[in-house]
Coordinates of C-alpha atoms and ligand atoms in Angstrom, one line a residue:
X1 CA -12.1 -10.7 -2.6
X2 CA -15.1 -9.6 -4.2
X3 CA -14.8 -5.7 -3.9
X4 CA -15.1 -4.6 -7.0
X5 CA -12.4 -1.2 -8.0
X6 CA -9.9 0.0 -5.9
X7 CA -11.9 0.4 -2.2
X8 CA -10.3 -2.9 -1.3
X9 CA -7.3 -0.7 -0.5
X10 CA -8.4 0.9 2.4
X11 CA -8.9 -2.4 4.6
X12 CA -5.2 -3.4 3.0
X13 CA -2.8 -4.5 5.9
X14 CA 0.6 -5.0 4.1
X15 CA 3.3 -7.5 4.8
X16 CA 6.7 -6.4 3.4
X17 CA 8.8 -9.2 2.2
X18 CA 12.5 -8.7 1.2
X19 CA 12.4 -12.1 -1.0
X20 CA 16.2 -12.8 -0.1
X21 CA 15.9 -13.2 3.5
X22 CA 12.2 -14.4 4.6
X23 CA 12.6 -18.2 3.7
X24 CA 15.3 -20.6 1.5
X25 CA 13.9 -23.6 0.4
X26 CA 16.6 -24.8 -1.9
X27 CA 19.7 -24.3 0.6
X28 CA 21.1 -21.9 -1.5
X29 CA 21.7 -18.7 1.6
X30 CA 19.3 -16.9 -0.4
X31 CA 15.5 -17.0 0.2
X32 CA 13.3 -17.7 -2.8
X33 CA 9.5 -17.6 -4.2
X34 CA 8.9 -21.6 -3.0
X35 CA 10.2 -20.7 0.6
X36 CA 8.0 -18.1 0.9
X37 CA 4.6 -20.1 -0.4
X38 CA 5.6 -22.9 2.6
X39 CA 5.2 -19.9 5.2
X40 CA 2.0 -18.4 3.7
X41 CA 0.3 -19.8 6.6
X42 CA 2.5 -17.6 8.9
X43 CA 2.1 -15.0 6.7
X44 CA -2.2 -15.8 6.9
X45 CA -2.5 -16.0 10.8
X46 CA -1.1 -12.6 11.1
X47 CA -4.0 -11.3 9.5
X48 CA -2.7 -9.4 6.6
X49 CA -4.2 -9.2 3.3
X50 CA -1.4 -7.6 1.2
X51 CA 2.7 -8.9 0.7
X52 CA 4.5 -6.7 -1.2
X53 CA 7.6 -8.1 -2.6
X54 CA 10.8 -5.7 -2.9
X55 CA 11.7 -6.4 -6.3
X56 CA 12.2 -10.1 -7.6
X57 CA 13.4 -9.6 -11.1
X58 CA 16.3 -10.6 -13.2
X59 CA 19.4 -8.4 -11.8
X60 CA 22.9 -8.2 -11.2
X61 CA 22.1 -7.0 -7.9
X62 CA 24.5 -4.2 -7.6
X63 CA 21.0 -2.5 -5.4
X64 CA 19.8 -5.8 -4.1
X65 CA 17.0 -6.1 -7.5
X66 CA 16.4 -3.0 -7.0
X67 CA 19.1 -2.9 -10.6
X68 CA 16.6 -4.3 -13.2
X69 CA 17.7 -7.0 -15.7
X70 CA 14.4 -8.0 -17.1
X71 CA 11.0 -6.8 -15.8
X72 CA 9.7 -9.8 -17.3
X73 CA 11.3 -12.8 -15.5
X74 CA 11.8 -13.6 -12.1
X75 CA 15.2 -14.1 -11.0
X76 CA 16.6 -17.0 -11.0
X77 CA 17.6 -17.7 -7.5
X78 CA 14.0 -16.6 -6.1
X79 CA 12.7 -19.1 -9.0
X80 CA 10.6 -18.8 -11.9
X81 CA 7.5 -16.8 -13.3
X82 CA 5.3 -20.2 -12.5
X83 CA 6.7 -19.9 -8.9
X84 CA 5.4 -16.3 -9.2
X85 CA 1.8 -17.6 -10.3
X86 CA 1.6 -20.0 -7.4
X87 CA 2.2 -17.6 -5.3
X88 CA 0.0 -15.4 -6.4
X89 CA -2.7 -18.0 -6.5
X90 CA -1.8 -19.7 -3.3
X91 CA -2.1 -16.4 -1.3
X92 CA -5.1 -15.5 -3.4
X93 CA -6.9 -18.9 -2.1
X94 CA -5.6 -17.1 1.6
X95 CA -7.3 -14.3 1.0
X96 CA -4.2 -12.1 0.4
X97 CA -3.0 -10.4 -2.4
X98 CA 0.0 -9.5 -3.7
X99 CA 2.1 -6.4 -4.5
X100 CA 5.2 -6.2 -6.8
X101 CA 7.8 -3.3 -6.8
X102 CA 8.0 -1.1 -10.1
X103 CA 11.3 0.1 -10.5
X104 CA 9.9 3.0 -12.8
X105 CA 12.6 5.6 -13.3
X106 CA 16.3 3.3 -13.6
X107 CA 17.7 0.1 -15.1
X108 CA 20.2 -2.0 -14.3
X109 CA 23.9 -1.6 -17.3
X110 CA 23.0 -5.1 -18.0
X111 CA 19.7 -4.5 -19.3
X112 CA 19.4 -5.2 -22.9
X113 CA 17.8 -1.8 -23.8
X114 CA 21.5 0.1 -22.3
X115 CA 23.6 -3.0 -23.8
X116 CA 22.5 -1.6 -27.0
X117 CA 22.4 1.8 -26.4
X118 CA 25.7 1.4 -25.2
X119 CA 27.0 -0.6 -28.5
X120 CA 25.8 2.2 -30.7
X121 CA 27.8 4.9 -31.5
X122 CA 25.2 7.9 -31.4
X123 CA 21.1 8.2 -30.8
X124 CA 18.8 5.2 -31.4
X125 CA 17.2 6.5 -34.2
X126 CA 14.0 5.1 -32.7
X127 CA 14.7 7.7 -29.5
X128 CA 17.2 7.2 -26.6
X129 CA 15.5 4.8 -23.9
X130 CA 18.3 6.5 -21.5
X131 CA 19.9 10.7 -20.9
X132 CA 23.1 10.9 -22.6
X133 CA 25.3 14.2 -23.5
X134 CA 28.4 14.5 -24.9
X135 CA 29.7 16.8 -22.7
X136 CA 29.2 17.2 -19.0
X137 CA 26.8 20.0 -18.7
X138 CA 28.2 22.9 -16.9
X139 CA 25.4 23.2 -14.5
X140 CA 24.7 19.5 -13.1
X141 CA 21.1 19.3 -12.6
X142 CA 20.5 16.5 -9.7
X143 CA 18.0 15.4 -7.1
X144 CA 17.9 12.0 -6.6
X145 CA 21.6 11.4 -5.7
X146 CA 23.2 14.1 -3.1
X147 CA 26.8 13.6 -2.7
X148 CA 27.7 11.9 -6.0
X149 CA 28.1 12.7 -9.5
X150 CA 24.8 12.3 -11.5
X151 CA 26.9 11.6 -14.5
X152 CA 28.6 8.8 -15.4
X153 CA 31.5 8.7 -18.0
X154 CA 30.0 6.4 -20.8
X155 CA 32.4 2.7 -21.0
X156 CA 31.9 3.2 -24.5
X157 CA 31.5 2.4 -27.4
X158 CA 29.0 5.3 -27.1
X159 CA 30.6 8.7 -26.4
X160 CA 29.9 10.8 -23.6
X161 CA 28.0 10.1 -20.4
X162 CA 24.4 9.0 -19.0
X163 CA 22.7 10.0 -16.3
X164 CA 22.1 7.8 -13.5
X165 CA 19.5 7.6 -11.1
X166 CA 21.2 6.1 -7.6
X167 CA 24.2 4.2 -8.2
X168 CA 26.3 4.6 -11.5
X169 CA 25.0 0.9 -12.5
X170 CA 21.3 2.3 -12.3
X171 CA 21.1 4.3 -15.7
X172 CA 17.9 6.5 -15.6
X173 CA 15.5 5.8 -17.9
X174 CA 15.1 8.7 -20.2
X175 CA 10.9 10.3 -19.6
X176 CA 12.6 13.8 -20.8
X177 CA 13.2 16.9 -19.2
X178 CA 11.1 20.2 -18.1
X179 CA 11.5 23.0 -20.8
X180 CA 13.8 25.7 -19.2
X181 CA 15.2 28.4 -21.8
X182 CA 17.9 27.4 -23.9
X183 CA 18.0 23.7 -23.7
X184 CA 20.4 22.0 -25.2
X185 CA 19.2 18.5 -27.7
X186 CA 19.5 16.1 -25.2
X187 CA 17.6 17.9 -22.6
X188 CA 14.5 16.1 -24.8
X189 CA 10.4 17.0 -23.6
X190 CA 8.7 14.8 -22.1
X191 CA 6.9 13.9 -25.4
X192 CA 10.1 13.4 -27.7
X193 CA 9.9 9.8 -29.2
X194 CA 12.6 8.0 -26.2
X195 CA 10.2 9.4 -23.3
X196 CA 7.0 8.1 -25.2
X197 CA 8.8 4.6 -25.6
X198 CA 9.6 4.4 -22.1
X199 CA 5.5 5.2 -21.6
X200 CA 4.9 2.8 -23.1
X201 CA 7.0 0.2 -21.6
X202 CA 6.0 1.2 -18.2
X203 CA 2.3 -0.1 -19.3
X204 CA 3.6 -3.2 -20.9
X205 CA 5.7 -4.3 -17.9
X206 CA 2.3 -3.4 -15.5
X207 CA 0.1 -5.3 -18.1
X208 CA 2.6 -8.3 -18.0
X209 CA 2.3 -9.3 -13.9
X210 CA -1.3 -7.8 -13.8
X211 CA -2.5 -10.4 -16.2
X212 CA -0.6 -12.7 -14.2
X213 CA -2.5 -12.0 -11.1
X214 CA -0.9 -9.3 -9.3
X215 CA -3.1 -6.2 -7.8
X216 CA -0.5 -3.5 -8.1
X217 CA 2.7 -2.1 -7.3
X218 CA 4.7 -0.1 -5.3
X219 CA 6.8 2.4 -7.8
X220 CA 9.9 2.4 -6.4
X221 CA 11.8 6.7 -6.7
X222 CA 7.9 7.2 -8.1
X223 CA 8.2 10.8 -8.9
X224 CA 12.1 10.4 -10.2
X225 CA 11.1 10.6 -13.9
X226 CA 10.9 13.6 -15.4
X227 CA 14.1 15.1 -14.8
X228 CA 14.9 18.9 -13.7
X229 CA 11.7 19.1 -12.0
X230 CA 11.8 21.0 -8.8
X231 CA 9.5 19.9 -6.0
X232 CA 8.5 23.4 -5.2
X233 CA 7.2 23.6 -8.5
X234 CA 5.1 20.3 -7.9
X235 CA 6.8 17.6 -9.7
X236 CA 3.7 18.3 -12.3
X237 CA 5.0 16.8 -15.3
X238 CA 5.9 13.3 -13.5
X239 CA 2.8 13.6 -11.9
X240 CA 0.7 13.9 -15.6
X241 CA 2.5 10.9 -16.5
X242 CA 1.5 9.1 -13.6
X243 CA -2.4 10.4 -14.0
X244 CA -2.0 9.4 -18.1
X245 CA -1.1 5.7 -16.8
X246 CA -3.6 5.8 -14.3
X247 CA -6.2 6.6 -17.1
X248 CA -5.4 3.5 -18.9
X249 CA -5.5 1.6 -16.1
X250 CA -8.9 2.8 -14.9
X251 CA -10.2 1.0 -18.7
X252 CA -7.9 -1.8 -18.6
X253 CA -6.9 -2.7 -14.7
X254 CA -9.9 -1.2 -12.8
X255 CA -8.7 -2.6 -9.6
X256 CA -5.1 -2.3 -9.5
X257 CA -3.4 -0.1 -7.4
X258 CA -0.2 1.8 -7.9
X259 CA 1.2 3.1 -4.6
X260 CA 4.3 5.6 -4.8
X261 CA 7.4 5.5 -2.3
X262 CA 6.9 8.7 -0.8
X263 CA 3.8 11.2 -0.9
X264 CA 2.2 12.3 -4.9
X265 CA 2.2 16.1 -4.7
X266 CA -1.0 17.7 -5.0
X267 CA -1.5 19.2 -8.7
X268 CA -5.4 20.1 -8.5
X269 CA -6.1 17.2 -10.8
X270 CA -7.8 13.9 -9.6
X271 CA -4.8 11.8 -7.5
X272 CA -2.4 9.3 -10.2
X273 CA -1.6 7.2 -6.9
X274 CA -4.1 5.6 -4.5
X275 CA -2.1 6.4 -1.1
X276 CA 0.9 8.3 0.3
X277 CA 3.5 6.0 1.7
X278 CA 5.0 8.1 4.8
X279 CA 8.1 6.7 5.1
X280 CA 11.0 7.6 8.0
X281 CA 12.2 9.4 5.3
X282 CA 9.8 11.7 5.5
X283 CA 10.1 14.5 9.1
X284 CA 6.5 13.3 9.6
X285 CA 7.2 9.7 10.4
X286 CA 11.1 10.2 11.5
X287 CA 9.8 13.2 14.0
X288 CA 8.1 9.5 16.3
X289 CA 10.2 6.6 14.3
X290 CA 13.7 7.5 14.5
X291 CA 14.9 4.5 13.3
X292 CA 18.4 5.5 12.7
X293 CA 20.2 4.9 15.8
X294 CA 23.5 3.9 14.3
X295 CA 23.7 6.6 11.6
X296 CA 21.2 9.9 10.7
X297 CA 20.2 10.1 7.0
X298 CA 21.8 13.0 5.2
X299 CA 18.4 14.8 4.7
X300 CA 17.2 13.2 8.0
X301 CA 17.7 16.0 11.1
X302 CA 19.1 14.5 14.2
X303 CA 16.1 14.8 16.9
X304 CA 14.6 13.3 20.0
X305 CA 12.1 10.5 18.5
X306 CA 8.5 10.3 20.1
X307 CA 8.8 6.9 20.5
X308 CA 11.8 6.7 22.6
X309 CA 12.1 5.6 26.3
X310 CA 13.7 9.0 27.6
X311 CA 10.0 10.5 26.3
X312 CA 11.5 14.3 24.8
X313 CA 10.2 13.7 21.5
X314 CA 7.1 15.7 19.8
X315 CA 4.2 14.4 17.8
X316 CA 3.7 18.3 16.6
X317 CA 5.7 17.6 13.4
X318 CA 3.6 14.2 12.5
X319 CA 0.0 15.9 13.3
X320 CA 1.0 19.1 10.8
X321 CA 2.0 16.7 8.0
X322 CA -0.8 14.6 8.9
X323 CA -3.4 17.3 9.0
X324 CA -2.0 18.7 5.7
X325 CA -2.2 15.6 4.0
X326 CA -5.9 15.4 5.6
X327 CA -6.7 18.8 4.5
X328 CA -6.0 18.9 0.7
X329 CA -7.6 15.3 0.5
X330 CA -9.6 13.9 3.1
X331 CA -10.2 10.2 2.2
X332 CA -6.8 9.8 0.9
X333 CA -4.6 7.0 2.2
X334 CA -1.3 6.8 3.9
X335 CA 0.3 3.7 4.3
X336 CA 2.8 3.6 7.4
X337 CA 4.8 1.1 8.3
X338 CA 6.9 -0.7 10.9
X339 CA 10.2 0.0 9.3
X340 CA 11.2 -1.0 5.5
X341 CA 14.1 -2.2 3.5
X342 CA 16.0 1.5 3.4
X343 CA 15.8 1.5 7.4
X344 CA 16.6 0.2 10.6
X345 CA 13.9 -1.8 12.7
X346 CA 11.6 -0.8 15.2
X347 CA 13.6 -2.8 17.3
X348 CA 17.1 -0.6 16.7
X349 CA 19.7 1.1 18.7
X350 CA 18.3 1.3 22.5
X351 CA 14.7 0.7 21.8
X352 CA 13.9 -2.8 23.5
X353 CA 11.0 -5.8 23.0
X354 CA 8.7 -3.7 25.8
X355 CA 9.0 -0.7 24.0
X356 CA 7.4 -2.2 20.3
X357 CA 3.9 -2.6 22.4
X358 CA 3.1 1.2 22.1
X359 CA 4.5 1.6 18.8
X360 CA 2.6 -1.2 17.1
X361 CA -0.5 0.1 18.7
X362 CA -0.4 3.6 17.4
X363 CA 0.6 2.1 14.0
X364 CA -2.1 -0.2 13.6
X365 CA -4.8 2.0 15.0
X366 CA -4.2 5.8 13.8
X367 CA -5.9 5.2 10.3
X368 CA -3.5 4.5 8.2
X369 CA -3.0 2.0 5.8
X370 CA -0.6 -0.5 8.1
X371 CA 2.5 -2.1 6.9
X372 CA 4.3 -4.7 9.0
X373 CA 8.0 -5.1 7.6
X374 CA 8.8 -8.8 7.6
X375 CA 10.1 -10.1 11.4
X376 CA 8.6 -7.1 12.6
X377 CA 6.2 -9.3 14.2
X378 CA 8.6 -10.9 16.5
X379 CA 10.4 -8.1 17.1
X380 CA 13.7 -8.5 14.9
X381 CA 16.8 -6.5 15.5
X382 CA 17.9 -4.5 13.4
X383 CA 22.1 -5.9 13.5
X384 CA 24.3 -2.5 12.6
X385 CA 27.5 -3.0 11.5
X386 CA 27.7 -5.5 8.7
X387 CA 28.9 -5.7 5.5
X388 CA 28.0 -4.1 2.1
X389 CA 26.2 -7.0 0.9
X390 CA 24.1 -5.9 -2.6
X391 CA 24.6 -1.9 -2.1
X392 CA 23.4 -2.1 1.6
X393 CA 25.8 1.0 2.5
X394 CA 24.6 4.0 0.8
X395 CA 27.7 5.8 2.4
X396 CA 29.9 5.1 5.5
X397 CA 26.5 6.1 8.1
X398 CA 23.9 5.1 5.9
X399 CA 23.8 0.7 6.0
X400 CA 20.9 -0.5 5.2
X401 CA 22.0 -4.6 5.6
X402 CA 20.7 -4.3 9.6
X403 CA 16.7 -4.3 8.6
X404 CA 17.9 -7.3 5.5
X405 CA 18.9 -10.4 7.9
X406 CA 17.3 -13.9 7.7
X407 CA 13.7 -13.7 9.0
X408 CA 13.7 -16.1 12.2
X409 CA 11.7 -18.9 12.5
X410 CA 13.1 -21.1 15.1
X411 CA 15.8 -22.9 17.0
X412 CA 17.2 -24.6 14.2
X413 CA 20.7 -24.0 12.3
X414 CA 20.2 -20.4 10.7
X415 CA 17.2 -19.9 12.6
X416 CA 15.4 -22.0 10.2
X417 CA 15.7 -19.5 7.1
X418 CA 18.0 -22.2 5.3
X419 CA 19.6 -25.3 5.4
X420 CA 22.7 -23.4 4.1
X421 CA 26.3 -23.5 5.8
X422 CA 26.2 -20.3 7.8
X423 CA 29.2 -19.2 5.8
X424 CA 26.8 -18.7 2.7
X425 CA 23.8 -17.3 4.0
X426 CA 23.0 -13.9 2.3
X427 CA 23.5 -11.9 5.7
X428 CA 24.4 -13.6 8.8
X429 CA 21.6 -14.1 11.2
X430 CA 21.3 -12.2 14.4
X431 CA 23.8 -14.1 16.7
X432 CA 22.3 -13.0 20.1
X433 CA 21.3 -16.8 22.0
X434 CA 18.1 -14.7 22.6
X435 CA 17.0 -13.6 19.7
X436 CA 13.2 -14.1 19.1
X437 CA 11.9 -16.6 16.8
X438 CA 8.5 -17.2 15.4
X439 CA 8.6 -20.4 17.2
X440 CA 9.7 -19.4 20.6
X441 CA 6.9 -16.6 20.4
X442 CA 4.4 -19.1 19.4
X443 CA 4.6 -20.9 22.3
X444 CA 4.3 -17.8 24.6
X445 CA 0.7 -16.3 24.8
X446 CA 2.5 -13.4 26.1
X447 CA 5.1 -12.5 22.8
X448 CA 5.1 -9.4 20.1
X449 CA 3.6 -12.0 17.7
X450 CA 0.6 -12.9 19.5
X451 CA 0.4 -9.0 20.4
X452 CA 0.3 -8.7 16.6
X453 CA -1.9 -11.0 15.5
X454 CA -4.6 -10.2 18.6
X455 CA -4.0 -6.0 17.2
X456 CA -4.9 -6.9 13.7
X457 CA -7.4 -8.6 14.3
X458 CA -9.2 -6.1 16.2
X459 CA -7.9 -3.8 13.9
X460 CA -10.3 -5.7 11.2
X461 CA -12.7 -6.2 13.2
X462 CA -13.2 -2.9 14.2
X463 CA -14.0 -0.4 11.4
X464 CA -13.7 2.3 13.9
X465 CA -9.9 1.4 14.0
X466 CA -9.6 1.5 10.0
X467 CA -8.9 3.9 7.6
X468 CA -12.3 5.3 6.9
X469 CA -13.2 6.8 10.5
X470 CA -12.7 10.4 12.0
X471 CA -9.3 10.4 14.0
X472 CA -9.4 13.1 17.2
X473 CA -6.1 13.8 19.0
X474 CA -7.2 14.1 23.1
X475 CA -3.6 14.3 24.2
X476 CA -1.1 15.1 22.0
X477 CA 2.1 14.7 24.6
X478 CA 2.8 11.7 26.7
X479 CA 0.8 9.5 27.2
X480 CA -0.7 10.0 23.2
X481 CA -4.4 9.7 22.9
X482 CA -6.6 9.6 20.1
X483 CA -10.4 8.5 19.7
X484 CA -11.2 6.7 16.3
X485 CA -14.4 7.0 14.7
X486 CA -16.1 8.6 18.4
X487 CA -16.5 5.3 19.4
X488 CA -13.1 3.9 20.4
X489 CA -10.0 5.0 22.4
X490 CA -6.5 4.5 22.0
X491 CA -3.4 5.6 24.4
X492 CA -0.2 4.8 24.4
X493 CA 2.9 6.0 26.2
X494 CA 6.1 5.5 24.5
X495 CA 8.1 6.2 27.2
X496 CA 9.3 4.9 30.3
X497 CA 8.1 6.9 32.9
X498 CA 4.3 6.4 33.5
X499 CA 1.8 9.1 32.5
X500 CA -2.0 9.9 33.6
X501 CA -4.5 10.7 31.3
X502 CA -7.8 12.5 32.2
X503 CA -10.6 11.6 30.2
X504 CA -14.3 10.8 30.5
X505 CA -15.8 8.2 28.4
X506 CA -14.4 4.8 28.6
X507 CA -16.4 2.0 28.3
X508 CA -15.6 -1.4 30.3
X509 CA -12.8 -3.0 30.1
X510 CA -10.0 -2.4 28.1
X511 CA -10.4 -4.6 24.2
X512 CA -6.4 -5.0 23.8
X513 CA -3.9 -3.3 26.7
X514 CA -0.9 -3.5 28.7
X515 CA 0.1 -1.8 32.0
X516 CA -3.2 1.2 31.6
X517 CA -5.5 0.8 34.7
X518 CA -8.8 3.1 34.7
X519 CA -9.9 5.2 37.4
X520 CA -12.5 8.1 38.3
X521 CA -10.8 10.8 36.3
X522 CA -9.6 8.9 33.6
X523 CA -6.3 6.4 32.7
X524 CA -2.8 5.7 34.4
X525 CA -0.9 4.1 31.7
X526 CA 2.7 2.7 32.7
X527 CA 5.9 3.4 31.1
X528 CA 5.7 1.7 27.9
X529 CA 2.0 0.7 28.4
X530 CA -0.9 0.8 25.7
X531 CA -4.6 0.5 25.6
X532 CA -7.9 0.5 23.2
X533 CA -10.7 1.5 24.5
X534 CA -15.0 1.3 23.5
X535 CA -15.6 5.4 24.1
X536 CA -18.6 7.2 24.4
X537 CA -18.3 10.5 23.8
Ligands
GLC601 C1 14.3 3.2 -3.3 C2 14.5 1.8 -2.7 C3 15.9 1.6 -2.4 C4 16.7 1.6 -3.6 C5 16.5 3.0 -4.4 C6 17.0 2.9 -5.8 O1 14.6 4.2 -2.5 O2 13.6 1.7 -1.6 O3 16.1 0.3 -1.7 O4 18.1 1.5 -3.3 O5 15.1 3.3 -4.5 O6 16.2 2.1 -6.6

């Protein structure tokens, strides 16, 4: 680990963890910080070098953590801030660092800073950590939470209401408010003593796990803090604050990285963030990923995935957003992933074990920063239907428990994530008697996880394959086919009819495929197949 500043970031292959569900070691249901440093050799031979945690903080866990208690102390039931050092250290001596999750713009009611803004019966005289008015504001500005009120009717003793940033138990955090004519008090700048608090507290909380060993974080809703900003005007103001921390970090943290949930807008001024994170959230990624079989996110139009077996989807939508990115900032990095904590697995709805070949391929080779979601290398299902456990369901469409179940490790009771009655595990393990267990797949040279850990490894073998290489699309329908760096190929066909591909220029035989056979005018890949290539222009 000894590349000095932030380049290390561009050969990062993440491993999302959702600390409740990868590995219990005290029996508890619940997965914890000790369960998860007796798998780091798992985590190791998959050839990662990045976990990022979801959050792992003290919370009442109305949003699963993602309800801050105390950014200071580790929650009790994943174990303590030691546990959090050993990790840290123990992965470190593995070659892998490790990523926290910054929940920048919200709190959870129970932390102390609303407890006492609640028990006060006006302003702090030292600035409001949090939004309050008196009364509701006839226009209700909101963004971050279509279909429900943004404010919430104070509990008192403090009159009036706060403004919340997801659920009503998640008050924003007050970083003030773009200037529009007429503002009323509380619509405070972004330089009014509460905002510059908050600032501040943003640094001490970084300052607190970076000294403890951590290389960054991802900033959870990144670009939710200063409010009544409108995206078409650039989100500039959040984006200052951002660049301000970034500056002290650039004296203080030289190699820490700060990576926002979604993409930073582009402001003219040197990047705050050091990569995009296109999410399924995004058209880009959803356009091949539809990962929402059971249910379409509001802002999420309903469309024929690229990835899909009945092969009607597009990869028009992905290469504009990806060019655009590309355009306005050629080195920058995107980090896509598998699936993530807000989404359904690649394994979802219809989409079968065969199909994940193709998919993994393209995500590990296209140039982006890769991120496996945790059981993603075995191929976990995603489980619809279960219960709000922890604010899982967003709204009657929207669950989110499906990607959260116990991470499977073999054929023991609860798969092996805990030695807990079954009753009190924190989501019920996939019940299918086939479901696919790190074991099982361990055994068979064939699986997804030896697929995995054979594509990364290429992948780091192979700068070609990284993120610092030329990408040029050859076929941009069925089968997909790109050329990294002009010196490898890489086709896949997500579908399951077969496709042909003419093309001249491969080299030998094939470094990592299924079902693509060469011939004189180029490739015939089978349905689902995949292939990488040597390539000489
Ligand atoms: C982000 C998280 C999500 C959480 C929300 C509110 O979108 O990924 O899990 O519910 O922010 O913090």
């Amino acid at each position: 680990m000894a590349v000095m500043g932030r380049e290390w970031f561009a050969d990062a292959v993440l491993y999302e963890i959702y600390p409740q569900s990868f590995a219990d070691s005290d029996g508890d249901g619940v997965g914890d910080l000790q369960g998860v440093i007796a798998r780091l050799d798992h985590i190791a031979s998959l050839g990662v070098n990045v976990i990022w945690f979801n959050p792992c903080f003290a919370s009442p866990f109305v949003d699963a953590g993602y309800d801050v208690a105390d950014y200071l102390t580790i929650a009790p039931r994943y174990g303590t801030n030691e546990d959090m050092a050993e990790l840290v250290a123990k992965a470190g001596e593995r070659g892998i660092r490790v990523l926290l999750d910054l929940v920048a713009g919200h709190t959870s009611i129970e932390h102390e800073w609303f407890r006492r803004e609640l028990a006060a019966d006006g302003p702090d005289p030292a600035g409001d950590r949090y939004i309050w008015c008196e009364q509701l504001p006839e226009q209700v500005w909101q963004r971050e939470t279509p279909g429900t009120p943004a404010w919430v009717p104070s509990p008192g003793p403090r009159p009036g209401f706060y403004l919340k940033n997801f659920y009503d138990q998640q008050p924003a955090l007050n970083f003030g408010w773009v200037r529009r004519p007429g503002d009323p008090a509380w619509r405070q700048p972004a330089d009014a003593p509460g905002p510059l608090r908050n600032r501040q507290a943003l640094k001490d909380i970084i300052a607190f796990w970076l000294d403890r060993g951590v290389a960054g974080f991802r900033v959870d809703m990144a670009f939710s803090l200063v409010k009544d900003e409108r995206v078409s005007e650039g989100l500039a103001a959040t984006v200052a604050l951002w660049r301000e921390i970034r500056e002290w970090l650039d004296d203080a943290y030289p190699d820490a990285v700060l990576i926002p949930e979604g993409s930073e807008p582009r402001t003219g001024g040197p990047a705050a963030f050091d990569a995009d994170f296109f999410l399924v959230i995004h058209d880009e990624h959803g356009s091949l990923f539809d990962n929402h079989f059971p249910g379409v996110l509001p802002f999420h139009e309903a469309r024929e995935p690229f990835f899909d077996a009945a092969g009607k989807g597009s990869t028009r939508v992905f290469l504009d957003g990806w060019d655009a990115a590309r355009a306005t900032d050629p080195a920058r990095l995107i980090v896509m992933s598998t699936a993530d904590h807000d989404y359904d697995r690649l394994c979802c709805g219809p989409r079968t074990a065969e199909q994940l070949g193709a998919a993994l391929t393209f995500l590990f080779t296209w140039g982006n920063v890769p991120c496996l979601y945790y059981g993603d290398e075995i191929g976990m299902r995603f489980l619809p239907g279960l219960p709000n456990v922890e604010g899982s369901v967003c709204d009657p469409s929207y669950n989110r428990a499906g990607c959260r179940t116990p991470m499977q490790w073999d054929a023991g009771p609860n798969a092996g994530f805990s030695t807990a009655d079954a009753a009190r595990l924190y989501l019920p393990v996939d019940p299918s008697p086939d479901r696919p267990t790190v074991a099982a797949q361990e055994a068979d040279p064939s699986s997804t996880l030896h697929f995995v850990r054979e594509l990364i490894a290429l992948r780091r073998a192979t700068p070609a394959l990284g993120t610092r290489t030329s990408t040029r699309v050859i076929n941009e329908d069925y089968p997909f086919a790109y050329v990294r760096g002009e010196s490898h190929l890489v086709v896949v066909n997500p579908r399951s009819e077969p496709a042909d591909l003419a093309v001249a220029g491969v080299v030998g035989a094939p470094l990592l495929s299924s079902g693509v056979t060469a011939h004189a005018g180029g490739l015939s890949v089978a349905g689902f197949g995949h292939g990488i290539f040597n390539f000489e222009p």
